[in-house]
PDB file of C-alpha atoms in Angstrom:
ATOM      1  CA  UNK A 116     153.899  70.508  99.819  1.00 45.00           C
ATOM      2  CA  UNK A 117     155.493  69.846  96.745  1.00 51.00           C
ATOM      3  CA  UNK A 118     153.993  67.334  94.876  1.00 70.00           C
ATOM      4  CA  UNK A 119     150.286  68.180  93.133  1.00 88.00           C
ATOM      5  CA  UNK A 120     147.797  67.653  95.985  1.00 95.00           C
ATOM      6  CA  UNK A 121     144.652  66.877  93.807  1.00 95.00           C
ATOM      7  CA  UNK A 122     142.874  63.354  92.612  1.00 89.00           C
ATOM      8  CA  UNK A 123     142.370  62.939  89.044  1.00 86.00           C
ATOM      9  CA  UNK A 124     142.072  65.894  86.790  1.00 88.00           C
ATOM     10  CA  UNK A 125     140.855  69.021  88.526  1.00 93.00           C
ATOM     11  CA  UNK A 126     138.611  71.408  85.329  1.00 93.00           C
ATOM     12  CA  UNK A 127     138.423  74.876  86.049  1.00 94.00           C
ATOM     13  CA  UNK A 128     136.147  75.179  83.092  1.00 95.00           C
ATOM     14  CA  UNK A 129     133.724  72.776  84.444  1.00 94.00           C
ATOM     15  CA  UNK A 130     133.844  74.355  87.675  1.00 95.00           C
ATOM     16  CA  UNK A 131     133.443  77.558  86.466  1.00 95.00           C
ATOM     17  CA  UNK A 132     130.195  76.134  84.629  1.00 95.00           C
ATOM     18  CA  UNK A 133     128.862  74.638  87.685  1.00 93.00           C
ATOM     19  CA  UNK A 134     128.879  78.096  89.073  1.00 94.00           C
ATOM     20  CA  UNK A 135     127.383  80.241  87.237  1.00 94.00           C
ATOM     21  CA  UNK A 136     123.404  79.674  88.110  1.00 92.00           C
ATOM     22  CA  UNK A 137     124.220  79.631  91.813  1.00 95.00           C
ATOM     23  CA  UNK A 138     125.837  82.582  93.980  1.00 96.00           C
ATOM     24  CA  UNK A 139     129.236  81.949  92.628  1.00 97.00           C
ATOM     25  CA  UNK A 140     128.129  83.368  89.411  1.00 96.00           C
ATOM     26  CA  UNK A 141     125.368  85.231  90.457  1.00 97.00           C
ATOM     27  CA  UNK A 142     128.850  87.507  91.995  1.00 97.00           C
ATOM     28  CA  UNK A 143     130.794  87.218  88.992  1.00 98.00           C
ATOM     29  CA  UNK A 144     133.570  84.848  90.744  1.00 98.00           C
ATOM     30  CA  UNK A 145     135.817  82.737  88.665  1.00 98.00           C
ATOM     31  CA  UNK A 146     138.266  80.367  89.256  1.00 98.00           C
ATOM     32  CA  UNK A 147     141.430  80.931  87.380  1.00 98.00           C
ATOM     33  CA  UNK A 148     144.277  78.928  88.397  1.00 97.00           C
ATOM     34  CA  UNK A 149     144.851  75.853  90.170  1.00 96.00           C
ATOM     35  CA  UNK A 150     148.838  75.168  90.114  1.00 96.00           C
ATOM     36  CA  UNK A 151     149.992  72.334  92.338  1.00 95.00           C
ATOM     37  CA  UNK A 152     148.893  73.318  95.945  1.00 95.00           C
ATOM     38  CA  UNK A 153     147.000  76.321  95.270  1.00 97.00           C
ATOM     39  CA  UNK A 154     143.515  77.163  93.692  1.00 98.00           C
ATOM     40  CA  UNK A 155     143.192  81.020  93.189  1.00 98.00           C
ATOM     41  CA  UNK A 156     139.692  82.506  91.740  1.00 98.00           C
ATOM     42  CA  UNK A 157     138.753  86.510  91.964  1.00 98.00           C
ATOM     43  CA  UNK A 158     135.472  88.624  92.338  1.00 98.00           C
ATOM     44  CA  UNK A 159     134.912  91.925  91.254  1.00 98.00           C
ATOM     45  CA  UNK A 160     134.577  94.442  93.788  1.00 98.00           C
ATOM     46  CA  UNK A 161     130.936  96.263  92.098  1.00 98.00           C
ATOM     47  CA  UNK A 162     127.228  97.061  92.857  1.00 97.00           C
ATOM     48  CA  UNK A 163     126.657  93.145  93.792  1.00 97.00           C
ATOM     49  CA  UNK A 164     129.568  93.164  96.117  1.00 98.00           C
ATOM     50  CA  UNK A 165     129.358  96.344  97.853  1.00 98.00           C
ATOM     51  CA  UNK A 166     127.506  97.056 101.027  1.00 97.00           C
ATOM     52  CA  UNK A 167     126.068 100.738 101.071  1.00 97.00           C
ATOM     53  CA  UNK A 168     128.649 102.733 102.396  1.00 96.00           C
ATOM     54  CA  UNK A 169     130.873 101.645  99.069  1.00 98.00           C
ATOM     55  CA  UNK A 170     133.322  99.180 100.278  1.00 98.00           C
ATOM     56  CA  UNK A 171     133.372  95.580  99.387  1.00 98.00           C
ATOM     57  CA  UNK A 172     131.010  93.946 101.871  1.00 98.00           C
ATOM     58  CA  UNK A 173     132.671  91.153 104.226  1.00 98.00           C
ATOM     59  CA  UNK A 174     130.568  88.448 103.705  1.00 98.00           C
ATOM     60  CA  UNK A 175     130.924  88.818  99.434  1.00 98.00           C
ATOM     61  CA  UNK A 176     134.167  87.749 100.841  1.00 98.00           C
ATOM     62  CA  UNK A 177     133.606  84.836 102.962  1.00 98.00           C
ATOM     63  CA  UNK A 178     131.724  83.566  99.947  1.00 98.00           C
ATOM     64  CA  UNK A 179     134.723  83.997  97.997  1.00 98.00           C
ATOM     65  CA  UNK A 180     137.048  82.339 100.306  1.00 98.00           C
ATOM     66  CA  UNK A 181     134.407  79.439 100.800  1.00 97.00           C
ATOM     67  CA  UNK A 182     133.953  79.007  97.465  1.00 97.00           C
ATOM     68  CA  UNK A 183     137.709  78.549  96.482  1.00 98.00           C
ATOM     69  CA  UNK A 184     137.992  75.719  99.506  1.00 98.00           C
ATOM     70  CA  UNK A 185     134.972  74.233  98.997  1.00 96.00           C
ATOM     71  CA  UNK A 186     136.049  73.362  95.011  1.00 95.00           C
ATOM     72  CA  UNK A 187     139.826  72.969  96.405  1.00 97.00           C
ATOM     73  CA  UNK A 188     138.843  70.829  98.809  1.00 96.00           C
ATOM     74  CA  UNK A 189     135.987  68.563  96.503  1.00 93.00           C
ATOM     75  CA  UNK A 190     139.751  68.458  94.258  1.00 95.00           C
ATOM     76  CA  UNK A 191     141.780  66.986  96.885  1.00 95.00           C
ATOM     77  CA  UNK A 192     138.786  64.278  98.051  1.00 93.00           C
ATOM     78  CA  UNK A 193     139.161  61.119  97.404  1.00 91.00           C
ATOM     79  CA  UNK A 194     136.994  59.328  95.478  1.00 91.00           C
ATOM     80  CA  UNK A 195     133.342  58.099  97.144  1.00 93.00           C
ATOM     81  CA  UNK A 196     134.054  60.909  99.990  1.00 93.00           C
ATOM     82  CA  UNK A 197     132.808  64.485  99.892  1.00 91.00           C
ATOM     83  CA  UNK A 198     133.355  67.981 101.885  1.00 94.00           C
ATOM     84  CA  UNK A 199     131.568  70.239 103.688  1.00 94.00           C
ATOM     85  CA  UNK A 200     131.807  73.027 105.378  1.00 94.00           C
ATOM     86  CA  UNK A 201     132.592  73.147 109.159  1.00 96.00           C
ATOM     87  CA  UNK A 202     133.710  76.621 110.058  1.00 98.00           C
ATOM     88  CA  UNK A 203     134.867  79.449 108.967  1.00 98.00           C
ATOM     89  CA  UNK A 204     136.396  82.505 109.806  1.00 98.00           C
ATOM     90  CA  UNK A 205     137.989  85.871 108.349  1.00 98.00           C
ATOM     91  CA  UNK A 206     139.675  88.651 109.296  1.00 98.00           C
ATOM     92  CA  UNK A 207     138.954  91.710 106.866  1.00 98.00           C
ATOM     93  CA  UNK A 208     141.714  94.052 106.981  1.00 98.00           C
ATOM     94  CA  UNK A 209     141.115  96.931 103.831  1.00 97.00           C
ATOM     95  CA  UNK A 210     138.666  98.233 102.422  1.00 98.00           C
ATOM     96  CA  UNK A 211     138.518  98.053  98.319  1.00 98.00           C
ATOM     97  CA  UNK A 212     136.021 100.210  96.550  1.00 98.00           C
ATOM     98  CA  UNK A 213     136.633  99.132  92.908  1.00 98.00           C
ATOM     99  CA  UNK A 214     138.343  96.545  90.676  1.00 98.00           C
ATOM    100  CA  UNK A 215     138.670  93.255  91.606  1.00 98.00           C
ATOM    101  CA  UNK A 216     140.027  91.008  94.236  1.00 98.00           C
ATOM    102  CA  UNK A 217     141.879  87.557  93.724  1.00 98.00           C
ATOM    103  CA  UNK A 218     142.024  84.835  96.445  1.00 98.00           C
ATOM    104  CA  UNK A 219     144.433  82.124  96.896  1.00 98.00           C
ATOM    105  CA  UNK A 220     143.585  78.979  98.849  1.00 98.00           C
ATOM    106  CA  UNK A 221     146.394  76.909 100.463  1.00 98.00           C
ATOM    107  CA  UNK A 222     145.844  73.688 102.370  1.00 98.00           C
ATOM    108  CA  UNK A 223     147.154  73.690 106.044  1.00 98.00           C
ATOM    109  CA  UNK A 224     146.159  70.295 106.737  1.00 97.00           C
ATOM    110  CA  UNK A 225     144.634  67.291 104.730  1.00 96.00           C
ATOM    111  CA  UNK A 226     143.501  64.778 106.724  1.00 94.00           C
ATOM    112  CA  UNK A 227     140.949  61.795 106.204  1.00 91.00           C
ATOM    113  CA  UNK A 228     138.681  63.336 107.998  1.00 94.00           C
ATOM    114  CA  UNK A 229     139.223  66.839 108.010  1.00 96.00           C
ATOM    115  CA  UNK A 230     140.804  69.773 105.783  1.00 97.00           C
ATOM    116  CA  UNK A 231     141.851  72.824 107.008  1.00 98.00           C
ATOM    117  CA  UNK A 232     142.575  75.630 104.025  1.00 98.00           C
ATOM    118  CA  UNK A 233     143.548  79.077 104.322  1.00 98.00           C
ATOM    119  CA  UNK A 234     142.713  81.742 101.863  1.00 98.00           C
ATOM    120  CA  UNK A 235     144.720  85.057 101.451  1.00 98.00           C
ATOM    121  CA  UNK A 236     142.612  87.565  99.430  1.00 99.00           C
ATOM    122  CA  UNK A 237     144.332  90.498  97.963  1.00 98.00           C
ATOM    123  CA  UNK A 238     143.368  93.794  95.689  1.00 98.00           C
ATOM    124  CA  UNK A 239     144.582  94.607  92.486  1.00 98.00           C
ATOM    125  CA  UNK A 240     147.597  96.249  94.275  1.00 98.00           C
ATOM    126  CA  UNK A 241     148.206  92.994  95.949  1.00 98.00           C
ATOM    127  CA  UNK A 242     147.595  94.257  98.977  1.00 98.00           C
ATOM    128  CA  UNK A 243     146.002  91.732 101.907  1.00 98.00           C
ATOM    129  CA  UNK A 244     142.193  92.405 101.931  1.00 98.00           C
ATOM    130  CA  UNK A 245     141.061  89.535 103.844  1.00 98.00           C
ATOM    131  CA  UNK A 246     142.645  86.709 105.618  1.00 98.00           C
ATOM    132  CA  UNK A 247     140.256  83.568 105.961  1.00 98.00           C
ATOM    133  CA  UNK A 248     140.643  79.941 107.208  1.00 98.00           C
ATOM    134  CA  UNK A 249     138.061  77.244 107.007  1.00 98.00           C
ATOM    135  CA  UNK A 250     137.758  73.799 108.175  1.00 98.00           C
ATOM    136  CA  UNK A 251     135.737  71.056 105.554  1.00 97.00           C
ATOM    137  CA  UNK A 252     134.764  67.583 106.959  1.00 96.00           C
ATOM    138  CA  UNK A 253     135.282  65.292 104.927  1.00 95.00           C
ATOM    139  CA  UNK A 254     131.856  62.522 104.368  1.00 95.00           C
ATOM    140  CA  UNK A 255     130.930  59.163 102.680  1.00 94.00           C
ATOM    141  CA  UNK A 256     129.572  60.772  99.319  1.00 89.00           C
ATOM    142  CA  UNK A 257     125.761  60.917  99.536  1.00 85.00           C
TER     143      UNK A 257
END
């Protein structure tokens, strides 16, 4: 995909207010970058994202990867239509114990009535952390 896949003007900065009174911010995730095909955000890898053995817990990063498609994908809508989530899957492959970790979400498919988006979440030594893809129906707007 070459050309920029997203209607109107995408703003991080509103997005990244949106977030913050919800889990997104309640995590400390922020989006920051969305370049023509891509949306990347990160999440710190702390006390709120850790399960108790020390490692970043699996699901703090399902939220991350469903939180970079669901704004990539609300991007890409049309207008009067809207996404939501239909499934979702990941595939956690290192453990991080520190620092922070910085997802990219790339569409596979956008259709009218479905989007399918993978996410490729990496540490601060770029290594692969996680490997997630998700499928978003896309609505009539309520």
């Amino acid at each position: 995909m070459s050309a920029a896949i997203w209607h109107g003007s995408p703003d991080l900065d509103q997005a990244n207010e949106m977030s913050a009174g919800c889990a997104i911010g309640h995590l400390g995730i922020e989006f920051t970058e969305l370049g023509p095909n891509h949306l990347i955000g990160r999440m710190p890898v702390d006390s709120r994202t850790r399960q108790p053995f020390g490692i970043l817990h699996g699901g703090a990063s399902v939220l991350l990867a469903e939180t970079l498609v669901s704004c990539a994908a609300t991007f890409v809508a049309a207008p009067g239509t809207a996404c939501v989530g239909q499934e979702i899957n990941a595939n956690h492959l290192r453990p991080v114990t520190s620092g922070w970790v910085t997802g990219t979400a790339r569409p596979v498919s956008l259709g009218r009535r479905s989007q399918v988006w993978e996410v490729r979440i990496v540490d601060d030594n770029d290594r692969l952390v996680c490997i997630s893809r998700c499928t978003m129906a896309v609505i009539e707007a309520p």
